[in-house]
Amino acid sequence: MRTVFRAPRAVVDGAERPAAVLVDDGRIEAILPPDAPVDAPEVRLAADEVLVPGLVDTHVHVNEPGRTEWEGFASATRAAAAGGVTTLVDMPLNALPPTVDVPALEVKRKAADGQCVVDVGFWGGAIPGNEPELRALHEAGVFGVKCFLLDSGVPEFPALPDPRGAMRELAVFDGLLLAHAEDGALVGEAHGRRYRDFLASRPRAAEDSAIAGLLRAARETGARVHVVHLSSADALPLLAEARADGVRVTVETCPHYLALTAEEVPDGDTRFKCCPPVREEANRDALWQGLADGVIDLVVSDHSPATPELKGTGDFGSAWGGIASLQIGLAVVWTEARRRGWSLADVVTRMATAPADLVGLRHKGRIAPGAAADLAVVAPDETFTVGPLAHRHPTTPYAGRTLHGVVRGTWLRGERVDHDRPGPPRGRLIGRGDA
């Protein structure tokens, strides 16, 4: 069915402008002047609303099957839709089995099938000894493979401190390696309630050293690499230099590193624990500069929930490290961005277009002719207080915060997603190369 979205404000080509967006058969047919006559039903936006492309979150831990009590495809995709996310890519851990070969990928796809209200793709995993599986995973449609350069926190996904073997294999077919970059030799142990002890146990130097090693390996092998969840701003010059030298490296950071600071974390409040950790205010400011300069390419959630019993122990050594923010990532980033003079278009470009480009989904994350009609309506000036979310568990460090940016509606391929009563799930399981 044809529909026209009439928006006094729409994010098109990286900027806001008035537009009428004509949708037909799940695709954007044309971008027209706002008052262009069209014989089609209308969705007319209010003056305080902005039409944006559906966000693409390429760093989500859904944890199903095996640890579905932590999250799950049904709850994760409902949360995504509520936050304007129309496509997510699931990490290879912490599900059981981890996605380190094609049979495990098929188990995960079977678990997801029929549950998803937004589109879902998958990363594979690189662990010691599975180099022969990487081409098969690539051909089966994963967008790339992820490794940990130190202990991942789960025994079934062991560390790959020397990723060069995997990178040489990936370079043959131009696959992408994602790396959790911390140097285990520089990471200490911290137990107890004091956040400063936990922060000191995972210093910036651990990230900087691991990233330097990853970049040397990328130079040696020619492989494409992606640094996940960058938290150390000290690594930005290394990354900028490598890119200028022709190293094919991309970088992401996360809402918690752009919005939270070490100075505000209360002792014992393990809702704030993540690895690498939330760092000091000056470091946060430098990350924003790295994002503005283009050294950091994109912002994704690293949604990594766990049960309240695992997350809220009060001991930063034993609590699960991960922050739940899939539903509110846009609001978290926008609230801080607007304070810094950024536009909503600046934010959306880095949370929709850039992640889509990372995984080669050129028909996602943008309002353009031929693109999927994955859209969200946002009221950027409206505030809300973070309360119960569609995630399986309510544990988040943002609870009780007042944020700007209310998502008033989400559309997947031109059809509205009601995350409260979604009806038959219409999300698709997608793979590399899907258009």
Tab-separated table of C-alpha atoms in Angstrom:
chain	number	residue	atom	x	y	z
A	1	MET	CA	0.000	0.000	0.000
A	2	ARG	CA	1.246	3.456	-0.886
A	3	THR	CA	1.611	5.923	1.975
A	4	VAL	CA	2.986	9.433	2.160
A	5	PHE	CA	4.714	10.751	5.286
A	6	ARG	CA	4.354	14.543	5.391
A	7	ALA	CA	7.027	15.963	7.647
A	8	PRO	CA	7.768	19.623	8.371
A	9	ARG	CA	11.144	18.241	9.477
A	10	ALA	CA	12.836	15.133	8.084
A	11	VAL	CA	16.459	13.962	8.196
A	12	VAL	CA	17.434	13.548	4.540
A	13	ASP	CA	21.030	13.442	3.270
A	14	GLY	CA	22.387	14.238	6.725
A	15	ALA	CA	20.322	17.393	7.285
A	16	GLU	CA	16.842	18.416	8.374
A	17	ARG	CA	14.403	19.728	5.796
A	18	PRO	CA	10.681	19.576	5.098
A	19	ALA	CA	9.681	16.647	2.918
A	20	ALA	CA	6.930	14.348	1.764
A	21	VAL	CA	8.262	10.802	1.760
A	22	LEU	CA	6.326	8.537	-0.588
A	23	VAL	CA	6.374	4.854	0.354
A	24	ASP	CA	5.228	1.984	-1.830
A	25	ASP	CA	5.514	-1.738	-1.192
A	26	GLY	CA	7.873	-1.270	1.737
A	27	ARG	CA	10.318	0.987	-0.120
A	28	ILE	CA	10.777	4.721	-0.355
A	29	GLU	CA	9.621	5.637	-3.835
A	30	ALA	CA	10.388	9.352	-3.792
A	31	ILE	CA	11.282	12.369	-1.664
A	32	LEU	CA	8.899	15.149	-2.668
A	33	PRO	CA	8.239	18.753	-1.658
A	34	PRO	CA	6.243	18.770	1.590
A	35	ASP	CA	2.973	19.844	-0.033
A	36	ALA	CA	3.259	17.829	-3.247
A	37	PRO	CA	-0.109	16.315	-4.229
A	38	VAL	CA	-0.103	12.527	-3.775
A	39	ASP	CA	-3.057	10.181	-4.096
A	40	ALA	CA	-2.241	8.043	-1.066
A	41	PRO	CA	-3.108	7.770	2.630
A	42	GLU	CA	-1.091	10.161	4.779
A	43	VAL	CA	0.908	10.066	7.966
A	44	ARG	CA	1.147	13.737	8.871
A	45	LEU	CA	3.775	14.679	11.430
A	46	ALA	CA	3.177	17.357	14.054
A	47	ALA	CA	5.254	20.511	14.150
A	48	ASP	CA	7.354	19.204	17.053
A	49	GLU	CA	8.163	15.888	15.361
A	50	VAL	CA	11.019	14.840	13.073
A	51	LEU	CA	10.944	11.945	10.604
A	52	VAL	CA	14.214	10.009	10.842
A	53	PRO	CA	15.475	6.755	9.341
A	54	GLY	CA	15.103	3.743	11.587
A	55	LEU	CA	18.230	3.274	13.659
A	56	VAL	CA	20.596	0.388	12.956
A	57	ASP	CA	22.190	-1.076	16.095
A	58	THR	CA	25.027	-3.385	15.145
A	59	HIS	CA	26.089	-4.288	18.696
A	60	VAL	CA	23.374	-6.136	20.622
A	61	HIS	CA	23.696	-9.166	22.896
A	62	VAL	CA	20.331	-10.939	22.649
A	63	ASN	CA	21.600	-14.011	24.577
A	64	GLU	CA	19.130	-16.496	23.047
A	65	PRO	CA	19.251	-19.482	23.036
A	66	GLY	CA	20.906	-20.645	26.203
A	67	ARG	CA	20.687	-17.504	28.314
A	68	THR	CA	17.239	-16.315	27.288
A	69	GLU	CA	16.520	-15.420	30.907
A	70	TRP	CA	18.972	-12.548	30.362
A	71	GLU	CA	17.101	-11.123	27.339
A	72	GLY	CA	15.743	-12.927	24.234
A	73	PHE	CA	14.665	-12.036	20.700
A	74	ALA	CA	11.050	-11.190	21.558
A	75	SER	CA	11.887	-8.715	24.321
A	76	ALA	CA	14.993	-7.294	22.618
A	77	THR	CA	13.229	-6.531	19.355
A	78	ARG	CA	10.249	-4.974	21.146
A	79	ALA	CA	12.670	-2.735	23.029
A	80	ALA	CA	14.404	-1.887	19.764
A	81	ALA	CA	11.151	-0.864	18.097
A	82	ALA	CA	10.182	1.264	21.089
A	83	GLY	CA	13.476	3.128	20.696
A	84	GLY	CA	13.258	3.700	16.945
A	85	VAL	CA	15.639	0.853	16.066
A	86	THR	CA	14.449	-1.075	13.020
A	87	THR	CA	17.502	-3.302	12.466
A	88	LEU	CA	19.834	-4.926	14.967
A	89	VAL	CA	22.798	-7.266	14.606
A	90	ASP	CA	23.250	-9.868	17.325
A	91	MET	CA	26.642	-10.684	18.823
A	92	PRO	CA	27.978	-14.279	18.777
A	93	LEU	CA	28.071	-14.493	22.574
A	94	ASN	CA	26.489	-14.903	25.186
A	95	ALA	CA	24.129	-17.384	23.600
A	96	LEU	CA	24.649	-21.125	23.934
A	97	PRO	CA	26.065	-22.346	21.671
A	98	PRO	CA	28.100	-19.297	20.625
A	99	THR	CA	27.954	-18.504	16.918
A	100	VAL	CA	31.376	-19.867	15.978
A	101	ASP	CA	30.324	-22.216	13.174
A	102	VAL	CA	27.433	-22.636	10.745
A	103	PRO	CA	25.514	-25.222	12.817
A	104	ALA	CA	25.495	-22.796	15.764
A	105	LEU	CA	24.324	-20.012	13.448
A	106	GLU	CA	21.432	-22.193	12.334
A	107	VAL	CA	20.511	-22.898	15.959
A	108	LYS	CA	20.391	-19.161	16.612
A	109	ARG	CA	18.366	-18.431	13.487
A	110	LYS	CA	15.877	-21.113	14.471
A	111	ALA	CA	15.557	-19.562	17.932
A	112	ALA	CA	14.946	-16.107	16.446
A	113	ASP	CA	12.547	-17.173	13.702
A	114	GLY	CA	9.026	-15.892	14.251
A	115	GLN	CA	9.875	-13.807	17.327
A	116	CYS	CA	11.324	-10.601	15.895
A	117	VAL	CA	9.359	-7.386	15.397
A	118	VAL	CA	12.328	-5.675	13.723
A	119	ASP	CA	14.953	-7.036	11.320
A	120	VAL	CA	17.792	-9.057	12.848
A	121	GLY	CA	21.186	-10.068	11.477
A	122	PHE	CA	24.087	-11.929	13.049
A	123	TRP	CA	27.802	-11.688	13.705
A	124	GLY	CA	29.939	-14.797	13.853
A	125	GLY	CA	32.732	-15.433	16.310
A	126	ALA	CA	36.489	-15.957	15.985
A	127	ILE	CA	38.017	-18.135	18.700
A	128	PRO	CA	41.201	-20.233	18.862
A	129	GLY	CA	41.116	-23.000	16.264
A	130	ASN	CA	38.021	-22.018	14.291
A	131	GLU	CA	39.798	-20.342	11.371
A	132	PRO	CA	38.484	-23.096	9.015
A	133	GLU	CA	34.905	-22.090	9.946
A	134	LEU	CA	35.233	-18.412	9.044
A	135	ARG	CA	34.660	-18.659	5.298
A	136	ALA	CA	31.621	-20.875	5.827
A	137	LEU	CA	30.172	-18.393	8.311
A	138	HIS	CA	30.808	-15.574	5.820
A	139	GLU	CA	29.087	-17.498	3.044
A	140	ALA	CA	26.186	-18.286	5.390
A	141	GLY	CA	25.535	-14.553	5.732
A	142	VAL	CA	27.146	-13.279	8.921
A	143	PHE	CA	28.286	-9.662	8.622
A	144	GLY	CA	31.717	-10.399	10.080
A	145	VAL	CA	33.259	-12.149	13.061
A	146	LYS	CA	34.077	-10.897	16.524
A	147	CYS	CA	36.956	-11.828	18.784
A	148	PHE	CA	38.042	-10.956	22.311
A	149	LEU	CA	41.700	-10.140	22.792
A	150	LEU	CA	41.298	-11.093	26.472
A	151	ASP	CA	38.940	-13.206	28.572
A	152	SER	CA	35.376	-12.670	27.363
A	153	GLY	CA	33.743	-13.483	30.681
A	154	VAL	CA	32.134	-16.702	29.397
A	155	PRO	CA	34.158	-19.927	29.081
A	156	GLU	CA	32.608	-21.092	25.820
A	157	PHE	CA	33.982	-18.029	23.954
A	158	PRO	CA	37.725	-18.059	24.733
A	159	ALA	CA	40.108	-15.206	24.096
A	160	LEU	CA	42.029	-14.800	20.838
A	161	PRO	CA	44.990	-12.692	21.991
A	162	ASP	CA	46.759	-13.139	18.639
A	163	PRO	CA	44.124	-12.663	15.910
A	164	ARG	CA	46.532	-12.735	12.961
A	165	GLY	CA	45.570	-16.247	11.865
A	166	ALA	CA	41.896	-15.308	11.720
A	167	MET	CA	42.757	-12.033	9.995
A	168	ARG	CA	44.815	-13.765	7.297
A	169	GLU	CA	41.882	-16.076	6.602
A	170	LEU	CA	39.387	-13.193	6.531
A	171	ALA	CA	41.596	-11.162	4.195
A	172	VAL	CA	41.251	-13.869	1.517
A	173	PHE	CA	37.538	-13.106	1.094
A	174	ASP	CA	37.540	-9.562	2.496
A	175	GLY	CA	35.742	-10.496	5.693
A	176	LEU	CA	35.529	-8.133	8.663
A	177	LEU	CA	37.043	-8.759	12.106
A	178	LEU	CA	35.515	-7.036	15.133
A	179	ALA	CA	37.713	-6.882	18.206
A	180	HIS	CA	37.094	-6.287	21.878
A	181	ALA	CA	40.425	-4.555	22.369
A	182	GLU	CA	41.862	-4.719	25.870
A	183	ASP	CA	45.299	-6.113	26.683
A	184	GLY	CA	44.860	-8.824	29.305
A	185	ALA	CA	48.417	-8.345	30.541
A	186	LEU	CA	47.498	-4.808	31.623
A	187	VAL	CA	44.122	-5.637	33.167
A	188	GLY	CA	44.099	-6.302	36.885
A	189	GLU	CA	41.541	-7.658	39.308
A	190	ALA	CA	39.327	-5.453	41.413
A	191	HIS	CA	36.860	-6.603	44.019
A	192	GLY	CA	34.650	-4.578	46.268
A	193	ARG	CA	32.333	-1.607	46.065
A	194	ARG	CA	34.719	1.209	45.114
A	195	TYR	CA	34.318	2.231	41.493
A	196	ARG	CA	37.736	3.888	41.385
A	197	ASP	CA	39.342	0.518	42.120
A	198	PHE	CA	37.479	-1.100	39.241
A	199	LEU	CA	38.381	1.790	36.918
A	200	ALA	CA	42.052	1.509	37.869
A	201	SER	CA	41.997	-2.221	37.120
A	202	ARG	CA	41.114	-1.578	33.456
A	203	PRO	CA	43.232	1.457	32.528
A	204	ARG	CA	43.215	3.292	29.234
A	205	ALA	CA	46.640	1.803	28.585
A	206	ALA	CA	45.062	-1.659	28.300
A	207	GLU	CA	42.858	-0.473	25.455
A	208	ASP	CA	45.605	1.558	23.824
A	209	SER	CA	48.029	-1.397	23.830
A	210	ALA	CA	45.468	-3.812	22.399
A	211	ILE	CA	44.413	-1.369	19.691
A	212	ALA	CA	48.039	-0.750	18.733
A	213	GLY	CA	48.565	-4.506	18.369
A	214	LEU	CA	45.378	-4.891	16.344
A	215	LEU	CA	46.478	-2.128	13.975
A	216	ARG	CA	49.898	-3.764	13.511
A	217	ALA	CA	48.150	-7.018	12.636
A	218	ALA	CA	45.871	-5.209	10.194
A	219	ARG	CA	48.904	-3.679	8.471
A	220	GLU	CA	50.543	-7.104	8.279
A	221	THR	CA	47.529	-9.031	6.965
A	222	GLY	CA	45.586	-6.394	5.022
A	223	ALA	CA	42.372	-7.428	6.784
A	224	ARG	CA	39.517	-5.090	7.585
A	225	VAL	CA	39.142	-4.485	11.324
A	226	HIS	CA	36.549	-2.796	13.501
A	227	VAL	CA	37.175	-1.648	17.075
A	228	VAL	CA	34.092	-2.182	19.194
A	229	HIS	CA	32.992	-0.006	22.126
A	230	LEU	CA	35.962	2.372	22.244
A	231	SER	CA	36.215	4.000	25.656
A	232	SER	CA	39.822	5.285	25.754
A	233	ALA	CA	40.184	8.608	23.986
A	234	ASP	CA	43.963	8.178	24.226
A	235	ALA	CA	43.721	5.692	21.335
A	236	LEU	CA	42.259	8.245	18.922
A	237	PRO	CA	45.621	9.456	17.527
A	238	LEU	CA	46.689	5.847	16.868
A	239	LEU	CA	43.481	5.182	14.990
A	240	ALA	CA	43.641	8.401	12.991
A	241	GLU	CA	47.256	7.718	11.976
A	242	ALA	CA	46.479	4.152	10.934
A	243	ARG	CA	43.573	5.259	8.798
A	244	ALA	CA	45.691	7.950	7.158
A	245	ASP	CA	48.234	5.213	6.352
A	246	GLY	CA	45.572	3.175	4.582
A	247	VAL	CA	44.733	0.678	7.304
A	248	ARG	CA	41.117	-0.364	6.873
A	249	VAL	CA	39.867	0.305	10.375
A	250	THR	CA	36.503	1.533	11.617
A	251	VAL	CA	35.559	2.467	15.174
A	252	GLU	CA	32.443	2.563	17.299
A	253	THR	CA	31.636	3.950	20.698
A	254	CYS	CA	28.527	3.627	22.843
A	255	PRO	CA	25.936	5.814	24.568
A	256	HIS	CA	27.379	5.115	28.027
A	257	TYR	CA	30.818	6.399	27.089
A	258	LEU	CA	29.308	9.568	25.613
A	259	ALA	CA	26.851	10.270	28.434
A	260	LEU	CA	28.183	8.854	31.700
A	261	THR	CA	31.317	9.745	33.668
A	262	ALA	CA	33.384	7.936	36.267
A	263	GLU	CA	32.964	10.849	38.652
A	264	GLU	CA	29.221	10.224	38.928
A	265	VAL	CA	29.283	6.450	39.501
A	266	PRO	CA	28.306	5.700	43.116
A	267	ASP	CA	30.310	3.082	44.942
A	268	GLY	CA	28.423	-0.204	44.892
A	269	ASP	CA	26.166	0.759	41.981
A	270	THR	CA	27.140	-2.054	39.651
A	271	ARG	CA	24.464	-1.072	37.130
A	272	PHE	CA	27.276	1.135	35.754
A	273	LYS	CA	29.755	-1.722	35.284
A	274	CYS	CA	30.885	-2.375	31.735
A	275	CYS	CA	34.126	-3.459	30.094
A	276	PRO	CA	35.968	-1.379	29.120
A	277	PRO	CA	34.726	0.953	31.857
A	278	VAL	CA	33.025	4.323	31.856
A	279	ARG	CA	35.891	6.800	32.231
A	280	GLU	CA	36.421	10.368	33.413
A	281	GLU	CA	34.635	13.474	32.167
A	282	ALA	CA	37.671	14.757	30.244
A	283	ASN	CA	37.890	11.430	28.435
A	284	ARG	CA	34.196	11.658	27.544
A	285	ASP	CA	34.751	15.123	26.063
A	286	ALA	CA	37.614	13.797	23.969
A	287	LEU	CA	35.432	10.969	22.639
A	288	TRP	CA	32.902	13.540	21.473
A	289	GLN	CA	35.701	15.337	19.653
A	290	GLY	CA	36.762	12.060	18.068
A	291	LEU	CA	33.203	11.539	16.898
A	292	ALA	CA	33.073	15.055	15.469
A	293	ASP	CA	36.416	14.559	13.715
A	294	GLY	CA	35.292	11.294	12.136
A	295	VAL	CA	37.884	9.104	13.864
A	296	ILE	CA	34.940	7.396	15.582
A	297	ASP	CA	32.504	6.336	12.867
A	298	LEU	CA	29.367	5.247	14.668
A	299	VAL	CA	27.465	4.877	17.922
A	300	VAL	CA	25.779	1.616	18.908
A	301	SER	CA	24.382	0.354	22.169
A	302	ASP	CA	26.459	-2.683	23.202
A	303	HIS	CA	23.225	-3.725	24.896
A	304	SER	CA	24.464	-6.439	27.261
A	305	PRO	CA	21.843	-7.231	29.899
A	306	ALA	CA	21.810	-9.865	32.585
A	307	THR	CA	19.507	-10.934	35.362
A	308	PRO	CA	19.247	-8.556	38.341
A	309	GLU	CA	20.991	-11.151	40.494
A	310	LEU	CA	24.066	-11.134	38.231
A	311	LYS	CA	24.073	-7.410	37.590
A	312	GLY	CA	23.294	-5.852	40.936
A	313	THR	CA	25.730	-7.529	43.313
A	314	GLY	CA	27.307	-4.301	44.580
A	315	ASP	CA	30.765	-5.812	43.996
A	316	PHE	CA	32.426	-4.480	40.844
A	317	GLY	CA	34.534	-7.618	40.631
A	318	SER	CA	31.713	-10.150	40.569
A	319	ALA	CA	28.875	-8.214	38.859
A	320	TRP	CA	28.147	-8.835	35.193
A	321	GLY	CA	29.711	-6.180	32.980
A	322	GLY	CA	27.201	-4.737	30.562
A	323	ILE	CA	24.764	-1.861	30.225
A	324	ALA	CA	21.193	-2.193	29.003
A	325	SER	CA	20.211	0.693	26.740
A	326	LEU	CA	18.773	-0.687	23.500
A	327	GLN	CA	15.437	1.095	23.912
A	328	ILE	CA	16.831	4.464	25.006
A	329	GLY	CA	20.134	4.761	23.158
A	330	LEU	CA	18.921	7.537	20.887
A	331	ALA	CA	17.573	9.581	23.786
A	332	VAL	CA	20.736	9.079	25.847
A	333	VAL	CA	22.999	10.266	23.037
A	334	TRP	CA	20.686	13.050	21.870
A	335	THR	CA	20.316	14.464	25.382
A	336	GLU	CA	24.078	14.917	25.632
A	337	ALA	CA	24.511	15.918	21.980
A	338	ARG	CA	22.008	18.760	22.095
A	339	ARG	CA	23.806	20.158	25.126
A	340	ARG	CA	26.940	20.279	23.002
A	341	GLY	CA	25.281	22.014	20.059
A	342	TRP	CA	24.930	18.966	17.829
A	343	SER	CA	21.922	18.560	15.550
A	344	LEU	CA	19.567	15.589	15.576
A	345	ALA	CA	20.763	14.867	12.036
A	346	ASP	CA	24.344	14.595	13.337
A	347	VAL	CA	23.240	11.954	15.826
A	348	VAL	CA	21.008	10.018	13.445
A	349	THR	CA	23.751	9.828	10.824
A	350	ARG	CA	26.014	8.096	13.349
A	351	MET	CA	23.300	5.824	14.779
A	352	ALA	CA	21.525	4.850	11.559
A	353	THR	CA	23.471	5.539	8.376
A	354	ALA	CA	26.998	4.749	9.590
A	355	PRO	CA	26.112	1.407	11.255
A	356	ALA	CA	24.177	0.364	8.151
A	357	ASP	CA	27.211	1.190	6.025
A	358	LEU	CA	29.474	-0.832	8.333
A	359	VAL	CA	27.526	-4.008	7.565
A	360	GLY	CA	26.857	-3.178	3.925
A	361	LEU	CA	23.112	-2.559	4.277
A	362	ARG	CA	23.025	0.431	1.930
A	363	HIS	CA	19.230	0.294	1.785
A	364	LYS	CA	18.945	0.815	5.542
A	365	GLY	CA	19.593	3.758	7.845
A	366	ARG	CA	18.661	6.541	5.419
A	367	ILE	CA	15.671	8.278	3.909
A	368	ALA	CA	16.377	8.008	0.202
A	369	PRO	CA	14.650	6.705	-2.942
A	370	GLY	CA	14.983	2.937	-3.104
A	371	ALA	CA	15.764	2.532	0.594
A	372	ALA	CA	13.643	0.403	2.893
A	373	ALA	CA	10.820	2.404	4.441
A	374	ASP	CA	12.211	1.863	7.952
A	375	LEU	CA	11.307	5.085	9.727
A	376	ALA	CA	10.831	6.599	13.162
A	377	VAL	CA	9.032	9.708	14.376
A	378	VAL	CA	10.894	11.523	17.143
A	379	ALA	CA	9.888	14.498	19.279
A	380	PRO	CA	13.389	15.825	20.032
A	381	ASP	CA	12.365	18.476	22.550
A	382	GLU	CA	9.981	16.322	24.588
A	383	THR	CA	11.380	14.835	27.780
A	384	PHE	CA	10.636	11.639	29.658
A	385	THR	CA	11.876	9.966	32.802
A	386	VAL	CA	13.376	6.512	32.337
A	387	GLY	CA	11.134	3.976	33.976
A	388	PRO	CA	10.062	0.458	32.997
A	389	LEU	CA	11.402	-0.562	29.595
A	390	ALA	CA	10.557	-3.315	27.129
A	391	HIS	CA	13.834	-5.079	27.950
A	392	ARG	CA	13.373	-8.332	29.845
A	393	HIS	CA	14.875	-6.769	32.987
A	394	PRO	CA	14.603	-3.187	34.274
A	395	THR	CA	18.227	-2.902	35.437
A	396	THR	CA	19.886	0.120	33.825
A	397	PRO	CA	22.030	2.992	35.112
A	398	TYR	CA	19.671	5.416	33.370
A	399	ALA	CA	16.687	4.577	35.605
A	400	GLY	CA	15.128	7.779	36.914
A	401	ARG	CA	17.001	10.065	34.509
A	402	THR	CA	15.186	12.678	32.485
A	403	LEU	CA	16.074	12.466	28.818
A	404	HIS	CA	15.189	14.392	25.677
A	405	GLY	CA	13.846	12.681	22.576
A	406	VAL	CA	10.607	10.704	22.667
A	407	VAL	CA	10.092	8.121	19.920
A	408	ARG	CA	6.413	8.436	19.024
A	409	GLY	CA	6.284	5.802	16.308
A	410	THR	CA	8.350	3.266	14.387
A	411	TRP	CA	7.669	1.852	10.911
A	412	LEU	CA	9.247	-1.253	9.401
A	413	ARG	CA	8.987	-1.383	5.610
A	414	GLY	CA	6.218	1.182	5.751
A	415	GLU	CA	4.081	-0.589	8.367
A	416	ARG	CA	3.821	0.709	11.900
A	417	VAL	CA	5.263	-1.456	14.677
A	418	ASP	CA	3.234	-1.369	17.871
A	419	HIS	CA	5.788	-2.580	20.393
A	420	ASP	CA	3.163	-2.873	23.143
A	421	ARG	CA	0.894	-5.084	21.030
A	422	PRO	CA	3.022	-5.959	18.040
A	423	GLY	CA	0.765	-8.623	16.549
A	424	PRO	CA	2.405	-11.173	14.270
A	425	PRO	CA	6.128	-10.371	14.210
A	426	ARG	CA	7.137	-8.973	10.817
A	427	GLY	CA	10.864	-8.670	11.364
A	428	ARG	CA	13.066	-10.605	8.967
A	429	LEU	CA	16.277	-12.500	9.575
A	430	ILE	CA	18.765	-10.800	7.291
A	431	GLY	CA	22.269	-11.565	6.106
A	432	ARG	CA	25.241	-9.975	4.439
A	433	GLY	CA	24.269	-8.728	1.016
A	434	ASP	CA	20.530	-8.580	1.680
A	435	ALA	CA	18.917	-5.585	0.021
